[in-house]
Short mmCIF file of C-alpha atoms in Angstrom, two decimals:
data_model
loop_
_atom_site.label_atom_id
_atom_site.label_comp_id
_atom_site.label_asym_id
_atom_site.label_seq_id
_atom_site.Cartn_x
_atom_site.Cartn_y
_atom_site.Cartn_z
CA UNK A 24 93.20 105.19 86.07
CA UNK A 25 95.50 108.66 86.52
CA UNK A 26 91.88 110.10 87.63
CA UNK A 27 91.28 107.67 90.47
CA UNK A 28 94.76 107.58 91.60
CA UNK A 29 94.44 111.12 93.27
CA UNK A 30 90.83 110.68 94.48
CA UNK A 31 90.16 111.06 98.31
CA UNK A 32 89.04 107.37 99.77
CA UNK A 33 85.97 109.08 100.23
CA UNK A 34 85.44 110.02 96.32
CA UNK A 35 86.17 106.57 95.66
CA UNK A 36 83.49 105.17 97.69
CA UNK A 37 81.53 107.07 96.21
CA UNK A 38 82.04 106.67 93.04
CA UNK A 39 81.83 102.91 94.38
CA UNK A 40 78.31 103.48 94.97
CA UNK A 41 77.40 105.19 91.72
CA UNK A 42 78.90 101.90 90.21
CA UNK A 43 76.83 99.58 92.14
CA UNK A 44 73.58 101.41 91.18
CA UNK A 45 74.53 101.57 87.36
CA UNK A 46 75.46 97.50 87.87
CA UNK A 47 72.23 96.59 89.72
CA UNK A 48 70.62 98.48 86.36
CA UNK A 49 72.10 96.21 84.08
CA UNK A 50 71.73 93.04 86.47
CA UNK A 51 67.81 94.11 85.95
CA UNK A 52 68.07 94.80 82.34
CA UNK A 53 69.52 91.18 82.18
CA UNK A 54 66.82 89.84 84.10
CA UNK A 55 64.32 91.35 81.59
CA UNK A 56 66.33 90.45 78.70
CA UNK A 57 66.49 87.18 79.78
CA UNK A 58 63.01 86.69 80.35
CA UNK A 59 62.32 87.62 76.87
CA UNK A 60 64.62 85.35 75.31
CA UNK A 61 63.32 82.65 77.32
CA UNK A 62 65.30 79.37 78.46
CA UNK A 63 63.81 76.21 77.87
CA UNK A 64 63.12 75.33 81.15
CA UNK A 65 62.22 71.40 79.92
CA UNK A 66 66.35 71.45 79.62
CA UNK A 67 67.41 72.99 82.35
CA UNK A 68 68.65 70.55 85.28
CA UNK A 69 68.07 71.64 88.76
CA UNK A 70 71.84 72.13 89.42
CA UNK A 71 71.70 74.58 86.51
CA UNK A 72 68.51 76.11 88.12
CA UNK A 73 69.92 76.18 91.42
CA UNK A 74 73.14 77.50 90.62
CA UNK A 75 71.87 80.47 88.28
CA UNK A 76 69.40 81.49 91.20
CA UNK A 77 71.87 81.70 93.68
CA UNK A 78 74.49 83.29 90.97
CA UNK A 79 71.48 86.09 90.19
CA UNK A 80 69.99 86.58 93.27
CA UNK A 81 73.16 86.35 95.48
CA UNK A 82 74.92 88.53 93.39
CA UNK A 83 71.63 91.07 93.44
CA UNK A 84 72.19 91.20 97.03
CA UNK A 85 75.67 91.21 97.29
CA UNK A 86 75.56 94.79 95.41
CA UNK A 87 72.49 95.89 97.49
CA UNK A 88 74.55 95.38 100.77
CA UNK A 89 77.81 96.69 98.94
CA UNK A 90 75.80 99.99 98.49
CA UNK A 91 74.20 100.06 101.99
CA UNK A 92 77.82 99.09 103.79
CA UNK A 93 79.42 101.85 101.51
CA UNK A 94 76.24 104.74 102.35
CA UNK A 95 77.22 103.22 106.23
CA UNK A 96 81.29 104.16 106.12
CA UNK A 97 80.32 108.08 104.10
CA UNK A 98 78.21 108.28 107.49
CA UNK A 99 81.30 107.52 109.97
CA UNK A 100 84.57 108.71 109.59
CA UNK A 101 85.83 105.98 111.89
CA UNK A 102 84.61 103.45 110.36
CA UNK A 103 85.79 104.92 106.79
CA UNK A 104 89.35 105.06 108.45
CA UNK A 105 89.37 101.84 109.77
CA UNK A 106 88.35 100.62 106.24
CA UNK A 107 90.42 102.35 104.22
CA UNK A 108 93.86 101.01 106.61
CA UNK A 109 92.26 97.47 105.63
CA UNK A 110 91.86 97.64 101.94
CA UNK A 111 95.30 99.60 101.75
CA UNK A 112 97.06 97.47 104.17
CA UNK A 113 99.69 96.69 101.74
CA UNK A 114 100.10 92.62 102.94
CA UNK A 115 96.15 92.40 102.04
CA UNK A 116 97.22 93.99 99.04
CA UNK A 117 100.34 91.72 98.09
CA UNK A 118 98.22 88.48 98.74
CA UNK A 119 95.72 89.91 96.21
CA UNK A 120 98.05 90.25 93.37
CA UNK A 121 99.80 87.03 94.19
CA UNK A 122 96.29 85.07 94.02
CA UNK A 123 95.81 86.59 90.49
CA UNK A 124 94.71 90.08 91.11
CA UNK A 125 92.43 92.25 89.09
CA UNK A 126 92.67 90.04 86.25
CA UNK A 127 91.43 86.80 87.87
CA UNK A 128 88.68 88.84 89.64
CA UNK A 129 87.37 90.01 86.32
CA UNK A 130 87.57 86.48 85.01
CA UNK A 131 85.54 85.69 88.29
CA UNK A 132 83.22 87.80 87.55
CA UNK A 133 83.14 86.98 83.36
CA UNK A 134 82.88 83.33 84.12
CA UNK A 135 79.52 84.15 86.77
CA UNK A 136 77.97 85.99 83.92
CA UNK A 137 78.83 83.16 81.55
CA UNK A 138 77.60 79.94 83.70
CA UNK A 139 74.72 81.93 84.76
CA UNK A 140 73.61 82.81 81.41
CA UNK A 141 74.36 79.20 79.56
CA UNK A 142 72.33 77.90 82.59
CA UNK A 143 69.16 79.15 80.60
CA UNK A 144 70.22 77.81 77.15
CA UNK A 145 72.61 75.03 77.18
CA UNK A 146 73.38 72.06 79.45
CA UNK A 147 76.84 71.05 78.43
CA UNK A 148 78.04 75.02 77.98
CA UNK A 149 76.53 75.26 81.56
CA UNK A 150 78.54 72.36 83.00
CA UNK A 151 82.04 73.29 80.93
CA UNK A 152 81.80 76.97 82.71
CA UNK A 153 80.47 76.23 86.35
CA UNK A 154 83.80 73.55 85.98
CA UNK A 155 85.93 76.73 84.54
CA UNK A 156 84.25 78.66 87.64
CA UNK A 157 84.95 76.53 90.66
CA UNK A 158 88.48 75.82 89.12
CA UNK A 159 89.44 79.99 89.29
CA UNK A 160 87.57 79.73 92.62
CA UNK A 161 90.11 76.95 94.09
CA UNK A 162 93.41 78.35 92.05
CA UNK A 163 92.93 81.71 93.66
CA UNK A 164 91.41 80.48 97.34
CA UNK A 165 94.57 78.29 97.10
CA UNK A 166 96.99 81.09 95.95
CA UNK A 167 95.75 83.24 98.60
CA UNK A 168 96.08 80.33 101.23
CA UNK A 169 99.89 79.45 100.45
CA UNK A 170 100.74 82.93 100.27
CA UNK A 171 99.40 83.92 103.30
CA UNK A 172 101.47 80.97 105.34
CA UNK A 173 104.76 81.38 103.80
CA UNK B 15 113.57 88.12 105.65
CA UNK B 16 114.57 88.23 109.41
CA UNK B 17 113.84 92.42 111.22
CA UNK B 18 114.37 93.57 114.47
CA UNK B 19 110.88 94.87 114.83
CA UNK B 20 109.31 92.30 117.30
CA UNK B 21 112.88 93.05 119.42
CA UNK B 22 112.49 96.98 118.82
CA UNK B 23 108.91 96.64 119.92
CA UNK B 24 108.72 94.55 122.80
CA UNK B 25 111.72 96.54 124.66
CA UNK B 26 109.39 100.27 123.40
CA UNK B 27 106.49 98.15 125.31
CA UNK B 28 104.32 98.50 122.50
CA UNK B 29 101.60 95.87 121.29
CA UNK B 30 101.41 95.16 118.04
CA UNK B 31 98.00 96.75 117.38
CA UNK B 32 99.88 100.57 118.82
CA UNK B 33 102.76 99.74 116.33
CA UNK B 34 100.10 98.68 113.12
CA UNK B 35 97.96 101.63 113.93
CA UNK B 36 101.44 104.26 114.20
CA UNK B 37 102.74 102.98 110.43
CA UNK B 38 99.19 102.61 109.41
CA UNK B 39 98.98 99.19 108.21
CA UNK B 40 96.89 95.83 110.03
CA UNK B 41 97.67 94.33 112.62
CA UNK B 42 98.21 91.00 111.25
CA UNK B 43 100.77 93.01 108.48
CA UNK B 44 102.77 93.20 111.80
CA UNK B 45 102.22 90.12 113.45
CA UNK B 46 103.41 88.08 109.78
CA UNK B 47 106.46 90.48 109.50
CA UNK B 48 107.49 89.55 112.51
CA UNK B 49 106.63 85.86 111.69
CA UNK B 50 109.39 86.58 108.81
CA UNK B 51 106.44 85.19 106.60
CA UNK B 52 106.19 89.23 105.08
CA UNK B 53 109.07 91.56 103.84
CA UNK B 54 107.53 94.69 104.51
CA UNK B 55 108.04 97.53 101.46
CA UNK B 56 110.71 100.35 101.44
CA UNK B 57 108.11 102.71 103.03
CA UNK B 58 106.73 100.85 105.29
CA UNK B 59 110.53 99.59 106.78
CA UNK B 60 111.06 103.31 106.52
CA UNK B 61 107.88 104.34 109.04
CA UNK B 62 108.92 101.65 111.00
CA UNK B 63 112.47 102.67 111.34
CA UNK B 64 111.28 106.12 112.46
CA UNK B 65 108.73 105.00 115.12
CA UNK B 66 111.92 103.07 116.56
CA UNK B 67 114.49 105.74 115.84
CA UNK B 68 117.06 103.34 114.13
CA UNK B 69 117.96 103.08 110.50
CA UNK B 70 116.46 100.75 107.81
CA UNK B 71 119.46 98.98 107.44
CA UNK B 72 119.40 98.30 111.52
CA UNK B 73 115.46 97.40 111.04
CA UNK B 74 115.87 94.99 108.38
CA UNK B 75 119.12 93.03 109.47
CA UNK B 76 120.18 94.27 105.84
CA UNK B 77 123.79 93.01 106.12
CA UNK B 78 123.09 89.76 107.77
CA UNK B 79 120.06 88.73 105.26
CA UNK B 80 122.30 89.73 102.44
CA UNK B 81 125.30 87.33 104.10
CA UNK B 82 122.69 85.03 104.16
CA UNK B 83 121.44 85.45 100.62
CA UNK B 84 125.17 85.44 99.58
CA UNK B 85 125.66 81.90 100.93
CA UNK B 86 122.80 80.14 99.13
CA UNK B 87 124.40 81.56 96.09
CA UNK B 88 127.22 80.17 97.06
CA UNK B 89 126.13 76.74 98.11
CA UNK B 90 124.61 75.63 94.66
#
């Protein structure tokens, strides 16, 4: 963590990038893995269908625009500014860590890979985490809400 | 906590955006400080304080929050 704490914002970004190319690898590997293992599709309800395409695909093009905004603020130094005073801002940063942080993000993001996967295999583990899922979701829209207004 | 800054702004004629963009922080860090809905952080009080030319302690109403603070301790 020492290493990124010195960093120039612009390191970080791209660094940001590298990371979003080496996840979009992995989101592919997945797909492939995936594909091997094979669902049963006879199971799978169309919520469950629904829900894991827009999980995949969404989150597929949530990193591809990710890497094309990031490429966009290395281009303009403005822009890069303007973006770094935003992300810094330290109220945007208190309401972060008051609605749970890092840690709830990386449950966020544990609990996608989780409902998206037991989509393919397993009805009731499918319904228990998209529940587990839009629960974090509300707690930390919630958290950031009351925060915000106090 | 209640500050001075919307007072020490609007008599420097300065709009909250020219204030947020001097002590580098949003605009809407500003707007909820003066709101009292934000405590800003040591540094941030501190850039503040130097844009106005007063001390922290004038800033941040230190002595009358902490009379205030005092009395809900009191008034269990």
């Amino acid at each position: 963590m020492k290493m990124f704490e010195n960093m120039s914002y612009t390191n970080k970004i791209k660094w940001r990038i590298r990371s979003s190319w080496a996840l979009l690898a992995a989101m592919l590997v997945y797909m492939v893995v995936m594909g091997e293992l094979g669902g049963d599709s006879r199971i799978m309800t169309d919520l469950a269908d629904t829900v894991s395409r827009v999980i995949f695909f969404g989150g597929f093009g949530y990193v591809v625009y990710r890497i094309c905004h990031n490429k966009k603020l290395l281009k303009n130094r403005s822009l890069l500014k303007e973006h770094m005073r935003a992300e810094l801002d330290e109220r945007n940063q208190y309401l972060h860590d008051k609605s749970g942080g890092i840690v709830v993000d990386l449950l966020l993001l544990f609990l996608l890979f989780l409902t998206n996967t037991t989509a393919l295999f397993n009805m009731p583990a499918f319904y228990a985490s998209l529940s587990a899922l839009l629960a974090a979701l509300l707690l930390k829209g919630l958290a950031y809400w009351a925060y915000s207004r106090r | 906590m209640k500050t001075k800054v919307r007072q020490l702004r609007t008599a420097a004629n300065m709009t909250q955006q020219q204030l947020a963009d001097l002590v580098h922080v949003s605009n809407r860090t500003i707007i909820s400080i003066e709101k009292e809905q934000y405590n800003p952080s040591l540094m941030l009080a501190y850039r503040i304080a130097q844009v106005f030319q007063v001390s922290v302690e004038e800033l941040c109403c230190l002595q009358e929050n902490k009379e205030m603070e005092d009395k809900k301790y009191e008034d269990v």
